[in-house]
PDB file of C-alpha atoms in Angstrom:
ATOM      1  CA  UNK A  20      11.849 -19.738   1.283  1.00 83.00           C
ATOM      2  CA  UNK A  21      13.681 -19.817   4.609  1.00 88.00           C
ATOM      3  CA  UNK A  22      14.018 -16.582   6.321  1.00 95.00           C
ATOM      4  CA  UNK A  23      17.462 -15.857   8.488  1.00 95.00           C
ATOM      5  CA  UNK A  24      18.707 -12.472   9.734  1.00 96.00           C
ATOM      6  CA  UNK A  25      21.098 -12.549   6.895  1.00 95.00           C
ATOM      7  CA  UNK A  26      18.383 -12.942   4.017  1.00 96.00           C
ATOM      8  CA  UNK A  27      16.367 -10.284   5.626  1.00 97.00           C
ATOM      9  CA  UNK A  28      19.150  -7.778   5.915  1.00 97.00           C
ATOM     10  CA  UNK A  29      20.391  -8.296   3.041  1.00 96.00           C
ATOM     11  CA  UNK A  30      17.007  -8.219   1.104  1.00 96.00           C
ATOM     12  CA  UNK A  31      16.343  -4.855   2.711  1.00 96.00           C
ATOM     13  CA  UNK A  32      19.432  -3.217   2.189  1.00 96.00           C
ATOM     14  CA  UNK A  33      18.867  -3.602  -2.096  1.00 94.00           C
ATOM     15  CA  UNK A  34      15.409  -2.567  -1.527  1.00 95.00           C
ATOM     16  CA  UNK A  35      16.205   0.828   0.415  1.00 94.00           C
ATOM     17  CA  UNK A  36      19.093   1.341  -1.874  1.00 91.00           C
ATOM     18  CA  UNK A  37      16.693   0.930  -4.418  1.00 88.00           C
ATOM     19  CA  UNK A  38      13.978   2.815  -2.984  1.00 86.00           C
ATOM     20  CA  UNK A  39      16.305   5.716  -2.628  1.00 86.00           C
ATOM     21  CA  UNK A  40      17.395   5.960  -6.315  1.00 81.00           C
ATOM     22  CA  UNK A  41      14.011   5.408  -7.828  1.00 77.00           C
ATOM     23  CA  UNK A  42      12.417   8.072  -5.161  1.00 75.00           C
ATOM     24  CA  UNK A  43      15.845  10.797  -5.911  1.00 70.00           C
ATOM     25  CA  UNK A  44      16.099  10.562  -9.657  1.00 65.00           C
ATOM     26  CA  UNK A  45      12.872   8.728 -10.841  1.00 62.00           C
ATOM     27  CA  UNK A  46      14.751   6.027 -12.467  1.00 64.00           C
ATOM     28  CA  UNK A  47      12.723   3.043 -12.382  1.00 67.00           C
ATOM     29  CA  UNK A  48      14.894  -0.092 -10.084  1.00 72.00           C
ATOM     30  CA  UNK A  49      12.694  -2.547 -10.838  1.00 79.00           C
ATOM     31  CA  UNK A  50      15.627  -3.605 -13.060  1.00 77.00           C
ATOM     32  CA  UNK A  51      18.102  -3.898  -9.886  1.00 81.00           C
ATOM     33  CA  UNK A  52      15.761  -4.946  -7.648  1.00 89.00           C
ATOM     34  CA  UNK A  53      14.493  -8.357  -9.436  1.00 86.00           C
ATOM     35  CA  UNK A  54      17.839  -9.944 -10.490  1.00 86.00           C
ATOM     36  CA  UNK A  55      19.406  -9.522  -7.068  1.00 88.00           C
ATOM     37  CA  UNK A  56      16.446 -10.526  -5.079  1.00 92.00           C
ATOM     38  CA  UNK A  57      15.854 -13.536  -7.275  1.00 87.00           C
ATOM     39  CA  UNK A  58      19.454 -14.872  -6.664  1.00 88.00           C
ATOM     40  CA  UNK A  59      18.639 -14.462  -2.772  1.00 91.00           C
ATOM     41  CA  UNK A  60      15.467 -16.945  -3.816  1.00 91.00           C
ATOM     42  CA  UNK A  61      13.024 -17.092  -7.635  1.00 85.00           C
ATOM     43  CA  UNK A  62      10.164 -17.142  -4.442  1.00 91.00           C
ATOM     44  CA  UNK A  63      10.603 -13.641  -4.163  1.00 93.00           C
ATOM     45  CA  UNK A  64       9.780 -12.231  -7.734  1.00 87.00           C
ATOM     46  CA  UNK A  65       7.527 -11.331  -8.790  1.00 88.00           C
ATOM     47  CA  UNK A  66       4.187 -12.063  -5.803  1.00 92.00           C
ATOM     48  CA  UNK A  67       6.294 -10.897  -2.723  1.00 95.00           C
ATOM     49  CA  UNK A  68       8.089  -8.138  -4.132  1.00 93.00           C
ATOM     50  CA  UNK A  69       4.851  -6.506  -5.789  1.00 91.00           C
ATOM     51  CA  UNK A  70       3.005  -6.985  -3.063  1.00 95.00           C
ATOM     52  CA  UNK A  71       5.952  -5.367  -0.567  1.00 95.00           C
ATOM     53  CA  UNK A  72       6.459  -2.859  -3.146  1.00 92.00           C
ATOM     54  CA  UNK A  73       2.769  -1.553  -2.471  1.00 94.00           C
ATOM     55  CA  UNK A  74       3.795   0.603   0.382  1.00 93.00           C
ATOM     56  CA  UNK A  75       6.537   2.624  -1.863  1.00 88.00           C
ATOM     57  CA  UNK A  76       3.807   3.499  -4.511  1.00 90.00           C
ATOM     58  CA  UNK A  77       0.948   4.403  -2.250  1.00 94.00           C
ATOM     59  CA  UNK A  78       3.501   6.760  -0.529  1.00 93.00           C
ATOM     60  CA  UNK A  79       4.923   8.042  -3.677  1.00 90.00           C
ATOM     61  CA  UNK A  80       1.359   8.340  -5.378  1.00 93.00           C
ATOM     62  CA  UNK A  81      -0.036  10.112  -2.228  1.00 95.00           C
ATOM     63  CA  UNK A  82       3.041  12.612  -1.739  1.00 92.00           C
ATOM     64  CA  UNK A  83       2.556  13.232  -5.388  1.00 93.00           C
ATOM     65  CA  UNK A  84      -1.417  13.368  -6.162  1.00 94.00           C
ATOM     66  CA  UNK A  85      -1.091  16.951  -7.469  1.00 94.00           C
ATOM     67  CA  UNK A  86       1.543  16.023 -10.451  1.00 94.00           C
ATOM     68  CA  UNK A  87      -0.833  12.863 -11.345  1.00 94.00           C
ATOM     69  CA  UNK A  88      -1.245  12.872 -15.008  1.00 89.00           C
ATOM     70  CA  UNK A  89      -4.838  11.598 -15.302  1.00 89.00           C
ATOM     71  CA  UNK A  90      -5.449  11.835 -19.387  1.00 88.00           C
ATOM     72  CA  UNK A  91      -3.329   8.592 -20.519  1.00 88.00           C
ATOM     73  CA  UNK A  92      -3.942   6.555 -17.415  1.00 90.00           C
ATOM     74  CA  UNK A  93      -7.380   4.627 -18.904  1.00 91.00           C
ATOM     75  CA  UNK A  94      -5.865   3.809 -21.865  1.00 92.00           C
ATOM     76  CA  UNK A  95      -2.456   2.386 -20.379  1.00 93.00           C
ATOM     77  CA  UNK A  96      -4.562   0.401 -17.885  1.00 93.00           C
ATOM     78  CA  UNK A  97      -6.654  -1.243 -20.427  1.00 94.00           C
ATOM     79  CA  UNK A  98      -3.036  -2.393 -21.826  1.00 95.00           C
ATOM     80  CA  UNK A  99      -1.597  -3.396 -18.687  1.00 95.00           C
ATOM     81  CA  UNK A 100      -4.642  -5.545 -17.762  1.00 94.00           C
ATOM     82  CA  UNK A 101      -4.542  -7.378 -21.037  1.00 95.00           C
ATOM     83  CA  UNK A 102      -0.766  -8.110 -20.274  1.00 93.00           C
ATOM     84  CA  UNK A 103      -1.093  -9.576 -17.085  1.00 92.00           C
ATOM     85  CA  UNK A 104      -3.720 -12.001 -17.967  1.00 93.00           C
ATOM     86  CA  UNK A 105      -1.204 -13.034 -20.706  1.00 92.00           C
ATOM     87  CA  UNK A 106       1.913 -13.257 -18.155  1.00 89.00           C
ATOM     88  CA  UNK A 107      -0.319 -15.383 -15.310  1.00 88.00           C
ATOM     89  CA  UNK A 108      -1.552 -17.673 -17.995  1.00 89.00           C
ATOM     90  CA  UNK A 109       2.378 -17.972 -18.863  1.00 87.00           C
ATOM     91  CA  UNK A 110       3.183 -18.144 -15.175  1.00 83.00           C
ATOM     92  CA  UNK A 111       1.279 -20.814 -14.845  1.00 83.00           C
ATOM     93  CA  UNK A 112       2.550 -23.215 -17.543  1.00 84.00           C
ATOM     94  CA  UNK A 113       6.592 -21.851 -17.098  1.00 78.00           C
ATOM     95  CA  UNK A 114       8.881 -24.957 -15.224  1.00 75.00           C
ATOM     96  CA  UNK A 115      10.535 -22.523 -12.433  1.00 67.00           C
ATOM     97  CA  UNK A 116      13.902 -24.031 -13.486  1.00 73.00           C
ATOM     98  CA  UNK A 117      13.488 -21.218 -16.429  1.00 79.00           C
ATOM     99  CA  UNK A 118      12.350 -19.006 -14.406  1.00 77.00           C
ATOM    100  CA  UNK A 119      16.060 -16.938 -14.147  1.00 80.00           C
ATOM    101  CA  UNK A 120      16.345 -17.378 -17.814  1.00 85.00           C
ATOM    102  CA  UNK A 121      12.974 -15.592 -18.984  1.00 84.00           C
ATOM    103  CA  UNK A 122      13.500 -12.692 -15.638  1.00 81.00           C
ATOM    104  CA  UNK A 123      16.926 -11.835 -17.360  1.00 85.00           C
ATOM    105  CA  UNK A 124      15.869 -11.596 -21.045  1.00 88.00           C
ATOM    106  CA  UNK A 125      13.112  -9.261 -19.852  1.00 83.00           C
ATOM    107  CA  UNK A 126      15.620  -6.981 -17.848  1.00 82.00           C
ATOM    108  CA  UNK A 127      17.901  -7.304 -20.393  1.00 87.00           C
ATOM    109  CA  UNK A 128      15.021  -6.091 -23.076  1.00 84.00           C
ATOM    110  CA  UNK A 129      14.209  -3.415 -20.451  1.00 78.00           C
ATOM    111  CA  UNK A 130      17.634  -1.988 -20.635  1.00 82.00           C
ATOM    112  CA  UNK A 131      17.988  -2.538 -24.379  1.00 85.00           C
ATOM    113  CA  UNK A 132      14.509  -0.203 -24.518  1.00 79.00           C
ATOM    114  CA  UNK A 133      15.884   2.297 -22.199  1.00 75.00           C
ATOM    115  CA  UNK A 134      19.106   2.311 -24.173  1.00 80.00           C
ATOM    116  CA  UNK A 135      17.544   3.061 -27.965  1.00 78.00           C
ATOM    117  CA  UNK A 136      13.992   5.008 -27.184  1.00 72.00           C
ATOM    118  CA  UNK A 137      15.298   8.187 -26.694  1.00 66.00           C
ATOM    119  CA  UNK A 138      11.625  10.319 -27.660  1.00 65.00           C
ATOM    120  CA  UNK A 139       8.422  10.135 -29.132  1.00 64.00           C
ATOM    121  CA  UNK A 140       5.577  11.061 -29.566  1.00 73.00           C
ATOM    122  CA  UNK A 141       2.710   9.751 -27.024  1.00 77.00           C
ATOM    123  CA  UNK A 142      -0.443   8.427 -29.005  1.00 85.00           C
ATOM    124  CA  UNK A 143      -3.130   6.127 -28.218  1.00 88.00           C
ATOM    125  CA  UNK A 144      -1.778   3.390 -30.235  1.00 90.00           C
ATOM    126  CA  UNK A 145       1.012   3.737 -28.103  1.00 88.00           C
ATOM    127  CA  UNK A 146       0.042   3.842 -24.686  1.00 91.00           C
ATOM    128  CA  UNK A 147      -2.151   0.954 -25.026  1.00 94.00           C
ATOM    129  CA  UNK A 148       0.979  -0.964 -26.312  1.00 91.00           C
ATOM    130  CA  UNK A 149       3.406   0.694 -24.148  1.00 89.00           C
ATOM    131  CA  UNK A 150       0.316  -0.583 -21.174  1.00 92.00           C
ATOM    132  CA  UNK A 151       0.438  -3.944 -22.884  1.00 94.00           C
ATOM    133  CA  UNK A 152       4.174  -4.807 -22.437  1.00 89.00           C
ATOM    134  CA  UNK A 153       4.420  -2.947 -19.106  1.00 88.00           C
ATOM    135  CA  UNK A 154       1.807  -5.938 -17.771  1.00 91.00           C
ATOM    136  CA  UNK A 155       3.428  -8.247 -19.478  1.00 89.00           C
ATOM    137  CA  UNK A 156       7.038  -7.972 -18.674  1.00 85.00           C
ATOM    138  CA  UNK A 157       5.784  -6.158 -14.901  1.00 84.00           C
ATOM    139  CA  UNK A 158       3.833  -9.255 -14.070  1.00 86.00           C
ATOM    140  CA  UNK A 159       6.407 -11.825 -15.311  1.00 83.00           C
ATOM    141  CA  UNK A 160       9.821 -10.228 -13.978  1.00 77.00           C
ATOM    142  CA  UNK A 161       8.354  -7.128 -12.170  1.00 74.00           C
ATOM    143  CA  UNK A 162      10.234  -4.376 -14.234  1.00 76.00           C
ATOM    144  CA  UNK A 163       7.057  -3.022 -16.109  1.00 78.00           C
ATOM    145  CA  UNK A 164       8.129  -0.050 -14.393  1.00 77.00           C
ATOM    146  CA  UNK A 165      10.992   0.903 -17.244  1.00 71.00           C
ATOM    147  CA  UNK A 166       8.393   0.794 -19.853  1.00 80.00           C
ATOM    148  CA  UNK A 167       5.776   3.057 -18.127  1.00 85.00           C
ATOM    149  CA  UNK A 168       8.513   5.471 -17.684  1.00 78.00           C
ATOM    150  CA  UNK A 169       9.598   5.352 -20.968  1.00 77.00           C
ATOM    151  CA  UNK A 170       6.039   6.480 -21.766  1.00 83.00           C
ATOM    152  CA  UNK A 171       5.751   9.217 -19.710  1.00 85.00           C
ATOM    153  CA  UNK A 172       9.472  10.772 -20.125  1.00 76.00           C
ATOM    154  CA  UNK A 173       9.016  14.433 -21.634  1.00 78.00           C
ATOM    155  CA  UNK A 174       6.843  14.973 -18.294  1.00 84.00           C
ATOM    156  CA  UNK A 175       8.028  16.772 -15.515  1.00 86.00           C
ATOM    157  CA  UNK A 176      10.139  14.444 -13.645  1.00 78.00           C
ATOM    158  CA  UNK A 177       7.258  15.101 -10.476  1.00 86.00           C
ATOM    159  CA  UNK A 178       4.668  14.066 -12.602  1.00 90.00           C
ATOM    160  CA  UNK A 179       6.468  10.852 -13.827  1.00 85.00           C
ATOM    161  CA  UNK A 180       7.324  10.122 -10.356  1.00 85.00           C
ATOM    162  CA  UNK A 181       3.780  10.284  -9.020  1.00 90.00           C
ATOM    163  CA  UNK A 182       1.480   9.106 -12.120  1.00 91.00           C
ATOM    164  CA  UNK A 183       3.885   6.005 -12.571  1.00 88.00           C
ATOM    165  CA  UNK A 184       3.652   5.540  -8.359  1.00 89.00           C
ATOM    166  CA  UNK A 185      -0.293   5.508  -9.117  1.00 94.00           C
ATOM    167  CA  UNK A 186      -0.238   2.999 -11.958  1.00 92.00           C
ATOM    168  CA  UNK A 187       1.627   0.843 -10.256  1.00 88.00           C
ATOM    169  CA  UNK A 188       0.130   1.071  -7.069  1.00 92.00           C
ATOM    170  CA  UNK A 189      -3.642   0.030  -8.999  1.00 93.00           C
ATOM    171  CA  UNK A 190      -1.645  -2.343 -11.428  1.00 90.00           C
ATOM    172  CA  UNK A 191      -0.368  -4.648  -8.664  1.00 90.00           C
ATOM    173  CA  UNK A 192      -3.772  -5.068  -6.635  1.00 94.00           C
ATOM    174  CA  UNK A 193      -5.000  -6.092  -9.794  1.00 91.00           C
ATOM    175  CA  UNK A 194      -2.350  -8.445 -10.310  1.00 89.00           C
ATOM    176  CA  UNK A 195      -2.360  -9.731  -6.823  1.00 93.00           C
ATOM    177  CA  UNK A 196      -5.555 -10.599  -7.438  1.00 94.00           C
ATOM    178  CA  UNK A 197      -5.259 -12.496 -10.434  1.00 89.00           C
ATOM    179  CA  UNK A 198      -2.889 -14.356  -8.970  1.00 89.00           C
ATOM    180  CA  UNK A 199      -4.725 -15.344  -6.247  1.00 92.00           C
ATOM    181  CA  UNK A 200      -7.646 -16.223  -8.159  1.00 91.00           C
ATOM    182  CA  UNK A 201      -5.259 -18.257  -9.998  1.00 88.00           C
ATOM    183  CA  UNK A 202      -3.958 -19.894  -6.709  1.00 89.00           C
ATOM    184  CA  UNK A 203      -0.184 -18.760  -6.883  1.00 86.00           C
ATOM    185  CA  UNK A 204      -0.538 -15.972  -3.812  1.00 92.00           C
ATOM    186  CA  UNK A 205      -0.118 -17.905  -0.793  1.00 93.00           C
ATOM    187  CA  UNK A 206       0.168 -17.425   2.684  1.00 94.00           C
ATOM    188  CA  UNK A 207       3.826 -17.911   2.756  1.00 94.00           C
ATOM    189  CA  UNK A 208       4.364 -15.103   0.208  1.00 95.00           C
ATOM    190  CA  UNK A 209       2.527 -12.793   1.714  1.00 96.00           C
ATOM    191  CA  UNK A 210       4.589 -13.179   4.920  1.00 96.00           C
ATOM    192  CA  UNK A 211       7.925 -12.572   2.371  1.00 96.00           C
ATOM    193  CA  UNK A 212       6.253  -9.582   1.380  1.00 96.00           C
ATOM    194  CA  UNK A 213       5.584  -8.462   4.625  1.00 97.00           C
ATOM    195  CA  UNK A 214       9.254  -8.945   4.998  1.00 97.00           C
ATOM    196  CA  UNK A 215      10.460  -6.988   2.278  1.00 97.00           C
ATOM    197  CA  UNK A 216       8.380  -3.583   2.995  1.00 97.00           C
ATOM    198  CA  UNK A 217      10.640  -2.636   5.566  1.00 97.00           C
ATOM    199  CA  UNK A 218      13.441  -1.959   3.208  1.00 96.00           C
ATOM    200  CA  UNK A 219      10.904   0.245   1.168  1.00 94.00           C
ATOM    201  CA  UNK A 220       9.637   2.175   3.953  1.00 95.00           C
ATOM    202  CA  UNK A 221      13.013   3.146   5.045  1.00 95.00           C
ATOM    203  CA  UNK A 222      13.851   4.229   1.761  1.00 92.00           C
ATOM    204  CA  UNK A 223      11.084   6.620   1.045  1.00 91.00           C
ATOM    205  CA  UNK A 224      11.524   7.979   4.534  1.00 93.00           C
ATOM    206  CA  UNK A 225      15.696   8.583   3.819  1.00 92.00           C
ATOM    207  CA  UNK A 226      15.711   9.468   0.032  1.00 88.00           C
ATOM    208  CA  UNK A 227      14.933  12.983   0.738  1.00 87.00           C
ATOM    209  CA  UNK A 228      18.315  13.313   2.401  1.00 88.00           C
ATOM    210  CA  UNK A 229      20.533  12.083  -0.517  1.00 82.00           C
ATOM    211  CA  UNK A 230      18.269  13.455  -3.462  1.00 74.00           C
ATOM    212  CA  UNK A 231      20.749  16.533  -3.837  1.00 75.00           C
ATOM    213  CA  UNK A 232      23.443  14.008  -4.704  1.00 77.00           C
ATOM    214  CA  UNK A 233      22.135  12.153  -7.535  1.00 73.00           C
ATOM    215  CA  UNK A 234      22.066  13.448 -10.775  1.00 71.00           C
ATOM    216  CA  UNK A 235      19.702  11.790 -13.153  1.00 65.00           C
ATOM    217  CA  UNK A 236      22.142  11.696 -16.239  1.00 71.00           C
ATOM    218  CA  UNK A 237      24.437   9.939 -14.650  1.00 72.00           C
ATOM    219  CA  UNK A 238      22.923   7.690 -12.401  1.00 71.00           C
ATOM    220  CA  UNK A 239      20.876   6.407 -15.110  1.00 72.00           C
ATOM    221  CA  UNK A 240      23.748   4.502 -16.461  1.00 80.00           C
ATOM    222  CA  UNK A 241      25.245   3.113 -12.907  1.00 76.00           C
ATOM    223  CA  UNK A 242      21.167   1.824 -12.603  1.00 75.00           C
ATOM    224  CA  UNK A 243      21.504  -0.033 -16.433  1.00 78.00           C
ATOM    225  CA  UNK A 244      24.734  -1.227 -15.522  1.00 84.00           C
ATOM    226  CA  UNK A 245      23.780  -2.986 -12.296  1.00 78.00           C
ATOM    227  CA  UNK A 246      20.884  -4.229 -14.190  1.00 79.00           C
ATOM    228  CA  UNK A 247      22.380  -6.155 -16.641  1.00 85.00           C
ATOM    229  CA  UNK A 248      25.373  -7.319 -14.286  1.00 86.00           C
ATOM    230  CA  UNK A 249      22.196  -8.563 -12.388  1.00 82.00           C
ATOM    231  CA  UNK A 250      20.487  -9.954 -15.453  1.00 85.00           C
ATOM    232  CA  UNK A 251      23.961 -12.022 -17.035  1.00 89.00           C
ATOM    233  CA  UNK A 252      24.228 -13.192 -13.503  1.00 85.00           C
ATOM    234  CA  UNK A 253      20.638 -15.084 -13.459  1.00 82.00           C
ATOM    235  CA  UNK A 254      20.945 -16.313 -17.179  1.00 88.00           C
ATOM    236  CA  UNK A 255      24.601 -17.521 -16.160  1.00 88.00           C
ATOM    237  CA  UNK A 256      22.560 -19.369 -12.879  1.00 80.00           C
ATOM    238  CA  UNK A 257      19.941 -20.745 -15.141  1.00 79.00           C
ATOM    239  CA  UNK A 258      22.426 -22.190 -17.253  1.00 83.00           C
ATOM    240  CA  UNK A 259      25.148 -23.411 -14.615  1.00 80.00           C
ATOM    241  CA  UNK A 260      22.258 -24.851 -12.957  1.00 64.00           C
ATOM    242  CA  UNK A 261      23.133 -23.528  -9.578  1.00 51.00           C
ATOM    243  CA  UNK A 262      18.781 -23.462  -8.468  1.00 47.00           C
TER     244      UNK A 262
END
């Protein structure tokens, strides 16, 4: 894509909004994040933005190392890994003309997950399929992150923060990767991530200042609400045709 002062502000400003919510209440954005950006331009989700988003989770994994829960993380990996060799084989064979469609059923599913899974019970079985769908979904629309937290929700809302932070942070070099391997990282979106970090730098740097004011039980539903505003607005794109 074409980058103007008004792209780049604009892409910033939902990414430190963003940044601040998920870094104040632990609520993963992923769900706000790819619906808007991919109206800006489908370029941006998901190579730019996971690679962009790389210097939130390193922060967030570092500032948090202590409250890193270390026991489950082998067995989601394995999962995850499995799931993004599934979405980059789909990547690869999806027209981009769907590519709205299939990242606004996913955040819609997110939110539909988020909505009914209120508690469980966290088992093998289920972190390797929990790990599974996290790749999947994270690869293809980047909002894994709603799944992994899902997973890891009757932990101490530190310990989410930072072990999901860590997850992510070894989840997307691994995805980069692949996708590189596969030849669908180029040059040009590296420079669009290098764009976007800004906006994620700022906001891990100013959440501390506005954590006081959020209050996860209710800005839980403001955050599923702008995601599937977000989401009905990309299916209704995909459908208009407005590309």
């Amino acid at each position: 894509m074409e980058w103007t002062m008004t792209t780049f502000l604009l892409a910033n400003f939902i990414l430190i909004v963003s940044s601040i919510l998920q870094m104040a209440t632990g609520v993963s954005v992923g769900m706000i994040i790819v619906p808007f950006l991919a109206m800006i331009s489908y370029t941006l989700v998901p190579v730019p933005i996971v690679f962009a988003s790389l210097t939130l989770t390193v922060m967030m994994a570092y500032k948090g190392r202590e409250h890193i829960d270390t026991q489950n993380i082998s067995q989601v990996g394995i999962g995850m890994l499995l799931g993004t060799l599934l979405a980059v084989y789909l990547l690869n064979n999806i027209h981009l003309d769907y590519l709205g469609l299939i990242f606004g059923l996913f955040i819609l599913l997110s939110v539909f997950i988020s909505l009914k899974v209120k508690t469980f019970k966290l088992t093998p079985t289920l972190t390797y399929a929990g790990g599974f769908f996290a790749g999947l979904i994270g690869t293809m629309a980047a909002v894994g992150g709603q799944i992994l937290a899902l997973l890891f929700q009757n932990h101490p809302l530190e310990s989410i923060k930072a072990t999901l932070a860590f997850i992510y942070t070894l989840f997307s070099v691994v995805m980069l990767l692949l996708f590189y391997m596969a030849g669908d990282f180029s040059h040009e979106q590296m420079i669009s991530g290098f764009y976007l970090m800004p906006g994620f730098i700022i906001g891990f740097y100013v959440a501390p200042l506005f954590s006081g004011y959020f209050n996860p039980r209710y800005t839980k539903p403001i955050v599923l609400s702008m995601a599937t505003f977000g989401a009905l607005m990309l299916i209704g794109k995909t459908f208009i045709g407005e590309v």
